[in-house]
Amino acid sequence: MEVQAVAKFVKRTPRKARLVADSVKGLRVGEALAFLEFSPKHAAMDVAKVIKSAAANAEHNFNLNREELVVKQLLIDEGPTMKRLRFRSRGMASQYFRRTCHITAVVEDQPVVAKPPRAPRPKPAARKPAAAKPAAAKAAPKVEDTTKADEAAEVEEALETTEEDA
């Protein structure tokens, strides 16, 4: 069930309030209020006040559990702009605008669903370092080379023995 609260004529520019509102959309009410409490933006106080009001409306009017409430939507609409004058030197004046906004918070109850724990990922097989493999190949003599060397030595001995016999 959706429950809303509205704060009108908040003396904060809508652009600055939207920056704060976009950062807490979709969070649980408790998490959103904790985030806004430590936010350095001044508009965070105004947005938090409206979220608290919407959560209180849900608890009081519809008997919803506060831990199950999620910030579904935060609308920041432009309110009336007050035009003011700032007097300058040489009899001149410049105009500046005091902007206001309307903040609407909509909360919705979503039951907390416990997610099953994920199965641990299988660990990859241990790989040997690439540099160790060629070094080991150079250090160990090949089996074929040793047999050829032994055969060559036997052939030479056989030739020597045949020369001595002749």
mmCIF file with all atom_site columns, N, CA and C in Angstrom, residues 2 23 39 43 55 59 74 87 90 102 110 116 121 126 136 148:
data_model
loop_
_atom_site.group_PDB
_atom_site.id
_atom_site.type_symbol
_atom_site.label_atom_id
_atom_site.label_alt_id
_atom_site.label_comp_id
_atom_site.label_asym_id
_atom_site.label_entity_id
_atom_site.label_seq_id
_atom_site.pdbx_PDB_ins_code
_atom_site.Cartn_x
_atom_site.Cartn_y
_atom_site.Cartn_z
_atom_site.occupancy
_atom_site.B_iso_or_equiv
_atom_site.pdbx_formal_charge
_atom_site.auth_seq_id
_atom_site.auth_comp_id
_atom_site.auth_asym_id
_atom_site.auth_atom_id
_atom_site.pdbx_PDB_model_num
ATOM 1  N N  . GLU A 1 2   ? 0.544  2.200   -0.818  1.00 0.00 ? 2   GLU A N  1
ATOM 2  C CA . GLU A 1 2   ? 1.315  3.435   -0.925  1.00 0.00 ? 2   GLU A CA 1
ATOM 3  C C  . GLU A 1 2   ? 0.761  4.499   0.013   1.00 0.00 ? 2   GLU A C  1
ATOM 4  N N  . SER A 1 23  ? 19.346 10.399  -4.445  1.00 0.00 ? 23  SER A N  1
ATOM 5  C CA . SER A 1 23  ? 20.288 9.493   -3.793  1.00 0.00 ? 23  SER A CA 1
ATOM 6  C C  . SER A 1 23  ? 19.610 8.517   -2.831  1.00 0.00 ? 23  SER A C  1
ATOM 7  N N  . SER A 1 39  ? 24.337 13.374  5.616   1.00 0.00 ? 39  SER A N  1
ATOM 8  C CA . SER A 1 39  ? 24.600 14.043  4.335   1.00 0.00 ? 39  SER A CA 1
ATOM 9  C C  . SER A 1 39  ? 24.998 15.495  4.589   1.00 0.00 ? 39  SER A C  1
ATOM 10 N N  . ALA A 1 43  ? 19.602 20.471  2.036   1.00 0.00 ? 43  ALA A N  1
ATOM 11 C CA . ALA A 1 43  ? 18.283 19.984  1.635   1.00 0.00 ? 43  ALA A CA 1
ATOM 12 C C  . ALA A 1 43  ? 17.972 18.618  2.245   1.00 0.00 ? 43  ALA A C  1
ATOM 13 N N  . ALA A 1 55  ? 6.335  7.979   6.702   1.00 0.00 ? 55  ALA A N  1
ATOM 14 C CA . ALA A 1 55  ? 6.439  6.744   7.486   1.00 0.00 ? 55  ALA A CA 1
ATOM 15 C C  . ALA A 1 55  ? 5.488  6.783   8.682   1.00 0.00 ? 55  ALA A C  1
ATOM 16 N N  . GLU A 1 59  ? 2.366  4.219   9.555   1.00 0.00 ? 59  GLU A N  1
ATOM 17 C CA . GLU A 1 59  ? 2.242  3.511   10.834  1.00 0.00 ? 59  GLU A CA 1
ATOM 18 C C  . GLU A 1 59  ? 0.921  3.828   11.535  1.00 0.00 ? 59  GLU A C  1
ATOM 19 N N  . LEU A 1 74  ? 10.085 10.073  -4.697  1.00 0.00 ? 74  LEU A N  1
ATOM 20 C CA . LEU A 1 74  ? 10.300 11.392  -4.105  1.00 0.00 ? 74  LEU A CA 1
ATOM 21 C C  . LEU A 1 74  ? 10.145 12.415  -5.222  1.00 0.00 ? 74  LEU A C  1
ATOM 22 N N  . PHE A 1 87  ? 19.742 46.407  -3.530  1.00 0.00 ? 87  PHE A N  1
ATOM 23 C CA . PHE A 1 87  ? 20.142 47.742  -3.949  1.00 0.00 ? 87  PHE A CA 1
ATOM 24 C C  . PHE A 1 87  ? 21.652 47.823  -4.110  1.00 0.00 ? 87  PHE A C  1
ATOM 25 N N  . ARG A 1 90  ? 25.202 53.768  -6.925  1.00 0.00 ? 90  ARG A N  1
ATOM 26 C CA . ARG A 1 90  ? 24.750 54.735  -7.926  1.00 0.00 ? 90  ARG A CA 1
ATOM 27 C C  . ARG A 1 90  ? 23.261 54.634  -8.212  1.00 0.00 ? 90  ARG A C  1
ATOM 28 N N  . HIS A 1 102 ? 8.010  22.137  -3.542  1.00 0.00 ? 102 HIS A N  1
ATOM 29 C CA . HIS A 1 102 ? 7.069  21.245  -2.869  1.00 0.00 ? 102 HIS A CA 1
ATOM 30 C C  . HIS A 1 102 ? 7.687  19.841  -2.921  1.00 0.00 ? 102 HIS A C  1
ATOM 31 N N  . GLN A 1 110 ? 6.975  -3.246  1.636   1.00 0.00 ? 110 GLN A N  1
ATOM 32 C CA . GLN A 1 110 ? 7.491  -4.440  0.972   1.00 0.00 ? 110 GLN A CA 1
ATOM 33 C C  . GLN A 1 110 ? 8.049  -5.337  2.056   1.00 0.00 ? 110 GLN A C  1
ATOM 34 N N  . PRO A 1 116 ? 18.455 -16.518 0.233   1.00 0.00 ? 116 PRO A N  1
ATOM 35 C CA . PRO A 1 116 ? 19.244 -17.694 0.617   1.00 0.00 ? 116 PRO A CA 1
ATOM 36 C C  . PRO A 1 116 ? 20.721 -17.409 0.382   1.00 0.00 ? 116 PRO A C  1
ATOM 37 N N  . ARG A 1 121 ? 31.923 -19.938 -4.593  1.00 0.00 ? 121 ARG A N  1
ATOM 38 C CA . ARG A 1 121 ? 32.441 -20.179 -5.930  1.00 0.00 ? 121 ARG A CA 1
ATOM 39 C C  . ARG A 1 121 ? 33.584 -21.191 -5.857  1.00 0.00 ? 121 ARG A C  1
ATOM 40 N N  . ALA A 1 126 ? 45.334 -24.296 -9.215  1.00 0.00 ? 126 ALA A N  1
ATOM 41 C CA . ALA A 1 126 ? 46.579 -23.545 -9.030  1.00 0.00 ? 126 ALA A CA 1
ATOM 42 C C  . ALA A 1 126 ? 47.417 -23.639 -10.298 1.00 0.00 ? 126 ALA A C  1
ATOM 43 N N  . ALA A 1 136 ? 62.981 -24.633 -15.802 1.00 0.00 ? 136 ALA A N  1
ATOM 44 C CA . ALA A 1 136 ? 63.071 -26.045 -15.460 1.00 0.00 ? 136 ALA A CA 1
ATOM 45 C C  . ALA A 1 136 ? 63.423 -26.861 -16.699 1.00 0.00 ? 136 ALA A C  1
ATOM 46 N N  . LYS A 1 148 ? 71.513 -40.464 -27.262 1.00 0.00 ? 148 LYS A N  1
ATOM 47 C CA . LYS A 1 148 ? 72.285 -40.262 -28.484 1.00 0.00 ? 148 LYS A CA 1
ATOM 48 C C  . LYS A 1 148 ? 73.759 -40.059 -28.160 1.00 0.00 ? 148 LYS A C  1
#
